[in-house]
CSV table of C-alpha atoms in Angstrom, one decimal:
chain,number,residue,atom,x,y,z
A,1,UNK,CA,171.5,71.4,19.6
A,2,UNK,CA,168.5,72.0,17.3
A,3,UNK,CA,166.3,69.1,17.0
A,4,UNK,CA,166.5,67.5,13.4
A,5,UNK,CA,162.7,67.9,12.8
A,6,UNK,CA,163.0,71.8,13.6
A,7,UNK,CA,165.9,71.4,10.7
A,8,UNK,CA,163.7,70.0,8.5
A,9,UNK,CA,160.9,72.4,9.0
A,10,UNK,CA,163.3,74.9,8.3
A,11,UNK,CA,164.3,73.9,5.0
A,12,UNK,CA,161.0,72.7,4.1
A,13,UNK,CA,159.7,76.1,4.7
A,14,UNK,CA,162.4,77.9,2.3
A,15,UNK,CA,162.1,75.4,-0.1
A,16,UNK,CA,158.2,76.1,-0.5
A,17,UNK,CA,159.4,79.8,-1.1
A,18,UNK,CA,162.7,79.8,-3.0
A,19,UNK,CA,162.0,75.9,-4.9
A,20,UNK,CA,165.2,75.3,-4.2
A,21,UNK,CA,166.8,72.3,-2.5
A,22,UNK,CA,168.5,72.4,0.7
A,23,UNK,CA,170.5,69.7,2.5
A,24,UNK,CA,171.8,69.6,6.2
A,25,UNK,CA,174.8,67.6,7.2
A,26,UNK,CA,176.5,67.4,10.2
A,27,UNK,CA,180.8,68.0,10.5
A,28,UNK,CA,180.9,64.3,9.6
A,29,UNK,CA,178.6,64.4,6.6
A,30,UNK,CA,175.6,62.6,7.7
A,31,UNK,CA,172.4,63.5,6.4
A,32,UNK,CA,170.5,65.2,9.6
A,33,UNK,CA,167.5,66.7,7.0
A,34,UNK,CA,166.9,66.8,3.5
A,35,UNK,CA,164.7,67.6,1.0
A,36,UNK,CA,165.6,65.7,-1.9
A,37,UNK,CA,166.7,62.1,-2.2
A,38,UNK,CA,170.8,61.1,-2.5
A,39,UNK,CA,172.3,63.4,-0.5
A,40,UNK,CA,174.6,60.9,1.5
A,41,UNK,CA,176.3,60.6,-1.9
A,42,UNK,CA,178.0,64.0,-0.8
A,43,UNK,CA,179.1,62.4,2.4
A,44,UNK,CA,182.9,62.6,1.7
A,45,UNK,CA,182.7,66.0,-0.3
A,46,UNK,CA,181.3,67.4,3.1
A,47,UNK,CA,183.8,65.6,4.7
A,48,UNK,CA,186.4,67.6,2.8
A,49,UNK,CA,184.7,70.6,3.0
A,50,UNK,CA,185.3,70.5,6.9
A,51,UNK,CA,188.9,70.9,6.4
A,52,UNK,CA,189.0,73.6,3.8
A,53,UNK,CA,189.5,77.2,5.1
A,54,UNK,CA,186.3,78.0,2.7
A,55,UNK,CA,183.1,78.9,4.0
A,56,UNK,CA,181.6,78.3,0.9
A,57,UNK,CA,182.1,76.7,-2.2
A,58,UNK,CA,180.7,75.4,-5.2
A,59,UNK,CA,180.8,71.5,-5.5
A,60,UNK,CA,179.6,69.3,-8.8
A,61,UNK,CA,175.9,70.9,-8.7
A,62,UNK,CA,175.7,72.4,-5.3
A,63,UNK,CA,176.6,75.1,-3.3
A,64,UNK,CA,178.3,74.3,0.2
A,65,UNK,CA,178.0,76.6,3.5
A,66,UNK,CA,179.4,76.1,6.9
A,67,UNK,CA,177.0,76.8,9.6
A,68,UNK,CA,179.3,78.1,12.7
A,69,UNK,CA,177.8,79.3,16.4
A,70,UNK,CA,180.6,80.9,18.5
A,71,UNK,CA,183.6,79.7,16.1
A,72,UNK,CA,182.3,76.4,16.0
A,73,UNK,CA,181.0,74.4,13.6
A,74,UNK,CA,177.9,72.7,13.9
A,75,UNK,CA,176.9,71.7,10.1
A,76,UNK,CA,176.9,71.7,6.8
A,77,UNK,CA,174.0,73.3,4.6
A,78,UNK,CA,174.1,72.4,1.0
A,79,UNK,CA,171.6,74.6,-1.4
A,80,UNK,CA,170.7,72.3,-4.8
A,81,UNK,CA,172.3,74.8,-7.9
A,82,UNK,CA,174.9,76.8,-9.2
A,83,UNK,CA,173.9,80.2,-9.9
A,84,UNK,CA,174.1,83.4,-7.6
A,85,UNK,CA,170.7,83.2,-7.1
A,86,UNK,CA,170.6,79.7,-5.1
A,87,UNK,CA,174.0,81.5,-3.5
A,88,UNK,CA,171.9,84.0,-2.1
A,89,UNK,CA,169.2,81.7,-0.6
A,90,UNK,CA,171.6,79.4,0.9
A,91,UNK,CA,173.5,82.0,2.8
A,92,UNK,CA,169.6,83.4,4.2
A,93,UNK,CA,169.6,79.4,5.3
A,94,UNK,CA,172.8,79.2,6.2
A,95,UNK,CA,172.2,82.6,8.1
A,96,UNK,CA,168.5,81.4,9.7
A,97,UNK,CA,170.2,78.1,10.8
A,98,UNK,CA,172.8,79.6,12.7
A,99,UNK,CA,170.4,82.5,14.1
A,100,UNK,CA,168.2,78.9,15.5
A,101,UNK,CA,171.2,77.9,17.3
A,102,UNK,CA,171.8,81.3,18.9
A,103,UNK,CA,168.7,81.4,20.2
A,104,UNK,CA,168.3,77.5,21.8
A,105,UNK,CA,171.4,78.0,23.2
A,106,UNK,CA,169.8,81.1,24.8
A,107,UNK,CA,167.3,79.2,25.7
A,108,UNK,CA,169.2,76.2,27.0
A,109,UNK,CA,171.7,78.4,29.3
A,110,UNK,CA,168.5,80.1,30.9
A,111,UNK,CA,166.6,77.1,31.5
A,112,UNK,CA,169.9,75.4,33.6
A,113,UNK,CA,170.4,78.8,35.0
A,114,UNK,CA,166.9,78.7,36.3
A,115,UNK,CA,167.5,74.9,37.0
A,116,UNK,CA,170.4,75.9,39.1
A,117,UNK,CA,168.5,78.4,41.0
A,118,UNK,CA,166.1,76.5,41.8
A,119,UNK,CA,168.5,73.7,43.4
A,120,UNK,CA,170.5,76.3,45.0
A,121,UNK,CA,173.5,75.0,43.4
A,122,UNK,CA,175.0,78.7,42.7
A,123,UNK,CA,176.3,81.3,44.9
A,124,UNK,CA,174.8,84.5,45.6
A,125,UNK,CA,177.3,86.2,43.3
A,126,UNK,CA,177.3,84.0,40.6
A,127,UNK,CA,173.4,84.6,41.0
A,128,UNK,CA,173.4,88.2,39.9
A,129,UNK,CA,175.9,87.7,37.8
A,130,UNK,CA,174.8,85.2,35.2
A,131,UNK,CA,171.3,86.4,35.6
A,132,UNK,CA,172.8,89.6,34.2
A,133,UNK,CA,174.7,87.9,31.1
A,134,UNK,CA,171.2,86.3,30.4
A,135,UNK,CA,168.9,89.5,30.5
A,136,UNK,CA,166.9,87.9,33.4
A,137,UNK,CA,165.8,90.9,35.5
A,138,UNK,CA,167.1,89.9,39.4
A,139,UNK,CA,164.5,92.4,41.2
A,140,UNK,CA,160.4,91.5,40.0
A,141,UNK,CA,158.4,89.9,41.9
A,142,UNK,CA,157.9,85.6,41.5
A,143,UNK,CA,156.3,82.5,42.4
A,144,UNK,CA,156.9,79.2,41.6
A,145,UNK,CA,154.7,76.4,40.7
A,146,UNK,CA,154.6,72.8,40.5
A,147,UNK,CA,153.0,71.0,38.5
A,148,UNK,CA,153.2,66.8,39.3
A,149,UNK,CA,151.9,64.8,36.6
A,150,UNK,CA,151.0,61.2,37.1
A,151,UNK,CA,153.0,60.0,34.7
A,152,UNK,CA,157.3,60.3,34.6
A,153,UNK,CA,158.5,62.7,31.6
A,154,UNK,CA,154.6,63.5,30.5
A,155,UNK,CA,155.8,65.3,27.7
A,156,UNK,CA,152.2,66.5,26.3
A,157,UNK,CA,151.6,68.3,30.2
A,158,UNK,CA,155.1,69.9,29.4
A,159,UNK,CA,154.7,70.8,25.9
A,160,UNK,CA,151.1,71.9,26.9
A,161,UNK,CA,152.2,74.3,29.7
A,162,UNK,CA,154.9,75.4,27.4
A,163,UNK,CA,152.5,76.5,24.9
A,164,UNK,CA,150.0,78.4,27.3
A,165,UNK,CA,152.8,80.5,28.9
A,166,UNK,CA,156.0,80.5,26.8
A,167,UNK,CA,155.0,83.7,24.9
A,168,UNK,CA,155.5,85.5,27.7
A,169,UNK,CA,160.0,85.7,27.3
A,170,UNK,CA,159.8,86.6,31.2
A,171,UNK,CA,157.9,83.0,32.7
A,172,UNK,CA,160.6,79.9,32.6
A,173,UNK,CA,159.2,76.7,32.2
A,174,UNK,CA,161.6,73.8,33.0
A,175,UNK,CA,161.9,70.1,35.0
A,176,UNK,CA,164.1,69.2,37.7
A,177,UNK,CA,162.8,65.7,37.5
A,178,UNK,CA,160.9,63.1,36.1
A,179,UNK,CA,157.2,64.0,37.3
A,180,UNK,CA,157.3,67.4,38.3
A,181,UNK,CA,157.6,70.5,35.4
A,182,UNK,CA,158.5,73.4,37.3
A,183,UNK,CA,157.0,77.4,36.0
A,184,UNK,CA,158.7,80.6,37.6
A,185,UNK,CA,155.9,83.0,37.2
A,186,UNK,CA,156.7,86.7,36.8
A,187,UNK,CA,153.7,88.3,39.4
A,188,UNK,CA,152.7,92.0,38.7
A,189,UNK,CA,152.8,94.5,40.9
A,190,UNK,CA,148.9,94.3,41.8
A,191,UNK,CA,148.8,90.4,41.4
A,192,UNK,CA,148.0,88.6,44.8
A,193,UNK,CA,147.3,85.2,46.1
A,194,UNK,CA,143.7,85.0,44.7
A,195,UNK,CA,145.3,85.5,41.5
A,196,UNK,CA,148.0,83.1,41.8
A,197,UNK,CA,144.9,80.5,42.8
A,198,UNK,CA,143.5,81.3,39.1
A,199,UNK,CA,146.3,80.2,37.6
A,200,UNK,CA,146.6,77.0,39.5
A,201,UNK,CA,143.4,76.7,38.2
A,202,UNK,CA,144.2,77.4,34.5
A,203,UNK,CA,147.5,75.0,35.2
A,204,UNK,CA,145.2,72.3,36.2
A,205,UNK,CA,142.4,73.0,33.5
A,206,UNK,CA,144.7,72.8,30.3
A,207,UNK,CA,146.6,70.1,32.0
A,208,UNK,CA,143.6,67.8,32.0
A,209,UNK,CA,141.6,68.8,29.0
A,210,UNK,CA,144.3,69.7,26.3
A,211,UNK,CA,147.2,67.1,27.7
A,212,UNK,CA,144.8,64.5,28.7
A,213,UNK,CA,147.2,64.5,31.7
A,214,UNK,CA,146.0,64.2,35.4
A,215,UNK,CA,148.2,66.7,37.6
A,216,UNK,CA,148.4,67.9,40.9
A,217,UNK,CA,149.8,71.9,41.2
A,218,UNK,CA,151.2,73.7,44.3
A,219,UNK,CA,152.6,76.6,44.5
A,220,UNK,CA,155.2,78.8,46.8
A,221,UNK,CA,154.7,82.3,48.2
A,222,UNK,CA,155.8,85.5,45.8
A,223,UNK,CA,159.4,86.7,46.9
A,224,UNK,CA,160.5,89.8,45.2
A,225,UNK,CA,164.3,89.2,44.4
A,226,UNK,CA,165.6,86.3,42.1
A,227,UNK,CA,167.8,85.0,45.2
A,228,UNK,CA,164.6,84.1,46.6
A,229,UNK,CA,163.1,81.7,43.9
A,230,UNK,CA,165.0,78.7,45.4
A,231,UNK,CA,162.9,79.2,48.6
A,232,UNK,CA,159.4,80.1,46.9
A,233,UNK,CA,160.4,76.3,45.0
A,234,UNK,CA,160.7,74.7,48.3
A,235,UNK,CA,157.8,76.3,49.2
A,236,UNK,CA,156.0,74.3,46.8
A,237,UNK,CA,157.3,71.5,47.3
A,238,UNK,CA,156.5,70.9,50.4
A,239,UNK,CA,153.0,72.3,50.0
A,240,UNK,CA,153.4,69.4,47.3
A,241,UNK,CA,153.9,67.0,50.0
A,242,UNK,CA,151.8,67.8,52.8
A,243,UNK,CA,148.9,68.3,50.3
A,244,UNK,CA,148.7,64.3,49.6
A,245,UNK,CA,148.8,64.2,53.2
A,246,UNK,CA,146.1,65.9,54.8
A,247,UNK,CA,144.4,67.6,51.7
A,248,UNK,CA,144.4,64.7,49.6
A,249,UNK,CA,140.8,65.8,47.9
A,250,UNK,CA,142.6,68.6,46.5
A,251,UNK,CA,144.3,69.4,43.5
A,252,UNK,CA,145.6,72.7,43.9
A,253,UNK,CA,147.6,73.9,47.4
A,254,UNK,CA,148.9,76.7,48.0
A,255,UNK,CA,152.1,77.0,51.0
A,256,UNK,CA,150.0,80.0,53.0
A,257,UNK,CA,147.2,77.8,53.3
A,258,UNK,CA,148.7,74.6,54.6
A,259,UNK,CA,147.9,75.8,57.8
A,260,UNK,CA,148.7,73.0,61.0
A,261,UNK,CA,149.9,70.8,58.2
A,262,UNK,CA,152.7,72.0,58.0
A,263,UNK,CA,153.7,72.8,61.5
A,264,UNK,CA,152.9,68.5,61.3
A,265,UNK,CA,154.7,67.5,58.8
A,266,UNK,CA,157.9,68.8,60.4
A,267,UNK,CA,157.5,67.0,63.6
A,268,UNK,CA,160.1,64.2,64.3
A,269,UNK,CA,158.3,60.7,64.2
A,270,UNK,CA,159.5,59.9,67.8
A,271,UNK,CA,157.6,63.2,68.9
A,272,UNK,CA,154.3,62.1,67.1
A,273,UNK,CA,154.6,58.7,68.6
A,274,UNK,CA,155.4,59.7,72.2
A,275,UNK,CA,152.3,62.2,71.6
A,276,UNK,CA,150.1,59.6,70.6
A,277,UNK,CA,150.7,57.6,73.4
A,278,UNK,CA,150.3,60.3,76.2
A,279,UNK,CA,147.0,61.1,74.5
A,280,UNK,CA,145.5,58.1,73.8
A,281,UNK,CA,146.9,55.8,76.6
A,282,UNK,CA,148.8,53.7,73.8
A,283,UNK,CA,145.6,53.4,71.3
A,284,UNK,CA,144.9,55.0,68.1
A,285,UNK,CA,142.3,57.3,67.3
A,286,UNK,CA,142.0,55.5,63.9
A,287,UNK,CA,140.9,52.3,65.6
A,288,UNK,CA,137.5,54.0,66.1
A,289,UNK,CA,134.2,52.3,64.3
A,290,UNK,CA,133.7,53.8,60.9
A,291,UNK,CA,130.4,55.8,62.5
A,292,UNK,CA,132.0,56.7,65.3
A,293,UNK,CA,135.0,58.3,63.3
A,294,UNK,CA,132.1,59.8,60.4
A,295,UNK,CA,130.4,61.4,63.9
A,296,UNK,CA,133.6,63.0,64.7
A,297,UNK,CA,134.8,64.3,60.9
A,298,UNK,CA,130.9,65.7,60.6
A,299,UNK,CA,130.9,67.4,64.0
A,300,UNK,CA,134.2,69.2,63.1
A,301,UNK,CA,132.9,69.9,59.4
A,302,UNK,CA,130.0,71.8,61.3
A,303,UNK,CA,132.3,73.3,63.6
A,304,UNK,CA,131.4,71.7,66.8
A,305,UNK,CA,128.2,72.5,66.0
A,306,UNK,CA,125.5,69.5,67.7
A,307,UNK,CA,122.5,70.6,65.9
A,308,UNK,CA,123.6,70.8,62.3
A,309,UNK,CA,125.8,67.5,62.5
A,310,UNK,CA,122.8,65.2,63.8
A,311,UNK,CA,120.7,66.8,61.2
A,312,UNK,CA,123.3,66.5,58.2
A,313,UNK,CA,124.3,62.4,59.6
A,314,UNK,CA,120.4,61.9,59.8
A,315,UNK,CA,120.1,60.9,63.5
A,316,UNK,CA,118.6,63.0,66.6
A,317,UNK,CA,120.2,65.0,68.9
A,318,UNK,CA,120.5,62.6,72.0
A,319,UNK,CA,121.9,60.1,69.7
A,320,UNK,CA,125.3,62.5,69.0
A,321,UNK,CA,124.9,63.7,72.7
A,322,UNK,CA,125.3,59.6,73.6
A,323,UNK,CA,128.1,59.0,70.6
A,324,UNK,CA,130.2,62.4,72.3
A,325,UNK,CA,129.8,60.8,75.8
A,326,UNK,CA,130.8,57.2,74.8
A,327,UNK,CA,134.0,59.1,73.1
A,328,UNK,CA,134.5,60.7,76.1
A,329,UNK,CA,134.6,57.8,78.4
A,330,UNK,CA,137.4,56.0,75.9
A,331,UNK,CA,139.2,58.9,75.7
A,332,UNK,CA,138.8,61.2,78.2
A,333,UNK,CA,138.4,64.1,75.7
A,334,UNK,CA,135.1,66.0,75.2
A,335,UNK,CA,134.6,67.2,71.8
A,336,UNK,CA,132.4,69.9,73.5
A,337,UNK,CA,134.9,71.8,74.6
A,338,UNK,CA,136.8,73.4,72.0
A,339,UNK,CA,140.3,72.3,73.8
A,340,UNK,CA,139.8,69.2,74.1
A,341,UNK,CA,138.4,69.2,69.9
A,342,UNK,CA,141.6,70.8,68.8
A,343,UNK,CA,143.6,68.4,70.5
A,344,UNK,CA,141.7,65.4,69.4
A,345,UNK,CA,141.8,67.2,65.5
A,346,UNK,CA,145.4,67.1,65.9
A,347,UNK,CA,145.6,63.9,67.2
A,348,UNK,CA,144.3,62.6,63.6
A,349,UNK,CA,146.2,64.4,61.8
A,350,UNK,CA,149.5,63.2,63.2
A,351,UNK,CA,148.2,60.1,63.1
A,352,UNK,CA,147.5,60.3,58.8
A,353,UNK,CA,151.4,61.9,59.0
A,354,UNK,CA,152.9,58.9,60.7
A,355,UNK,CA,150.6,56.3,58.3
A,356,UNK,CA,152.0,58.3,55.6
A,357,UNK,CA,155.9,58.6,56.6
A,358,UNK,CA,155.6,54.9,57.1
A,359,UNK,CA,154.2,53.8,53.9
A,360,UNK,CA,156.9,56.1,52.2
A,361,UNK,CA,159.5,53.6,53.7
A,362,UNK,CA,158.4,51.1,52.1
């Protein structure tokens, strides 16, 4: 159903052209815009004017229209005057009404078509089908983002991302719940991940300077059939997830860069504990001191590197030499040796999984 401010604007606009007053009712005769004074006066005249076979007619000093979409009516437009010419102009209203309704219920079918999708709540047939009925092309290539705002229905972020890419009939913007506004992005044919990064970026950009909103994105991989969106959404989702996880510093991730992250995030919780203990003899890597765990996160910023992480921490060389032994005693892993660094690396990142999956039961 159209909004009653996009009625008013309507009839505002003709008036400004035509000077003539316009009226819509709905099937009950109550006064949904207006642009004169006293028009629920005609509340039982449009009342009878529902039953009448007419489609329009001339009542006291107005002209009546019905206002149908697919054999059902949906109002009432009365046009202030008698004369054919304020006949004419209430049939273009009556005509540019109903031609709104055609197209936002275009617009509504697609956007809980693409909401469907996205939920895999249709079958494969159905799929190609409806998409079909619609004018959606089935074989382009897509991505899907998400965009999470901070806020629940952040209606400036959605009306903001709207704007920037609802010109273009081929991108669907729509939300599946309260914080996340979902855009299927049509990718050309020479369009690749740096791209899609870009426009992350612009996401992010107009999110936070025009909408004043703070927003996290993510997005999926491109697939190339429509079938396929429901899986590039996932995608994104969990890049979503595992993002606040171990990329927390960021506010754009992408699902082919989550790297060990997500081969994490899909472990079992009794497999990250039982992992945990065999490594670490029942302890925690997280218990550390706060410079012996800053020693460790420089030294694998630097990439095992001994020279550029007592230079960047400020301290000399035998200093880190004596922090990497003391680690080694207490754990029995040498940082060193690039084996024992990647197991220790994954160690803490299982170990930020299981903190998270814990708080999140709460």
């Amino acid at each position: 159903m159209i909004s009653n401010q996009i009625l008013l604007n309507t009839i505002e606009g003709l008036k400004s052209i035509t000077r003539i007053d316009m009226c819509v009712m709905d099937t009950e005769g109550k006064v949904l815009a207006t642009t004169f004074t006293g028009a629920d006066e005609y509340e039982s005249a449009v009342v009878a004017f529902v039953e009448s076979p007419a489609d329009s007619q001339l009542v006291s000093e107005f002209q009546f229209f019905k206002v149908s979409e697919d054999n059902q009516l949906e109002y009432i437009l009365l046009a202030k005057g008698g004369n054919d010419d304020v006949y004419m102009v209430g049939k273009m209203a009556a005509f540019q009404i109903q031609s709104l309704l055609v197209a936002y219920k275009e617009r509504y079918d697609k956007d809980n078509f693409i909401k469907n999708l996205l939920l895999d709540n249709m079958l494969l047939v159905d799929i190609y089908s409806r998409a079909k009925k619609l004018h959606i092309d089935t074989d382009v290539r897509r991505v899907v983002f998400i965009i999470e705002t901070k806020n629940e229905k952040d209606t400036n972020a959605l009306e903001t991302i709207r704007g920037l890419f609802s010109t273009k009939s081929k991108d669907f913007i729509t939300a599946v719940d309260e914080k996340n506004i979902i855009l299927v992005k049509e990718v050309g044919d020479t369009q690749g991940y740096d791209d899609m990064d870009k426009i992350a970026r612009t996401l992010l950009d107009m999110s936070n300077s025009e909408a004043m909103a703070k927003v996290n994105v993510a997005y999926g991989t491109i697939v190339s059939d429509i079938k396929e969106v429901s899986k590039s959404f996932k995608e994104a989702k969990l890049a979503l997830d595992v993002g606040k996880i171990f990329y927390s510093d960021k506010n754009v991730v992408a699902y082919n860069s989550l790297g060990i992250g997500r081969l994490i995030y899909q472990l079992p919780m009794p497999l990250c504990k039982m992992f945990i203990k065999e490594i670490f003899d029942g302890k925690s890597p997280d218990e550390f001191d706060e410079e012996t765990l800053s020693t460790i996160n420089k030294f694998f910023e630097n990439s095992l590197n001994v020279s550029e992480t007592s230079r960047q921490l400020y301290i000399h060389r035998n200093t880190l030499v004596y922090r990497l032994d003391k680690l080694q005693k207490s754990t029995n892993l040498d940082l060193r040796i690039f084996d024992d660094a990647i197991t220790f690396k994954i160690a803490l990142m299982v170990v930020k999984y299981m903190k998270y999956m814990e708080s999140m039961d709460y």
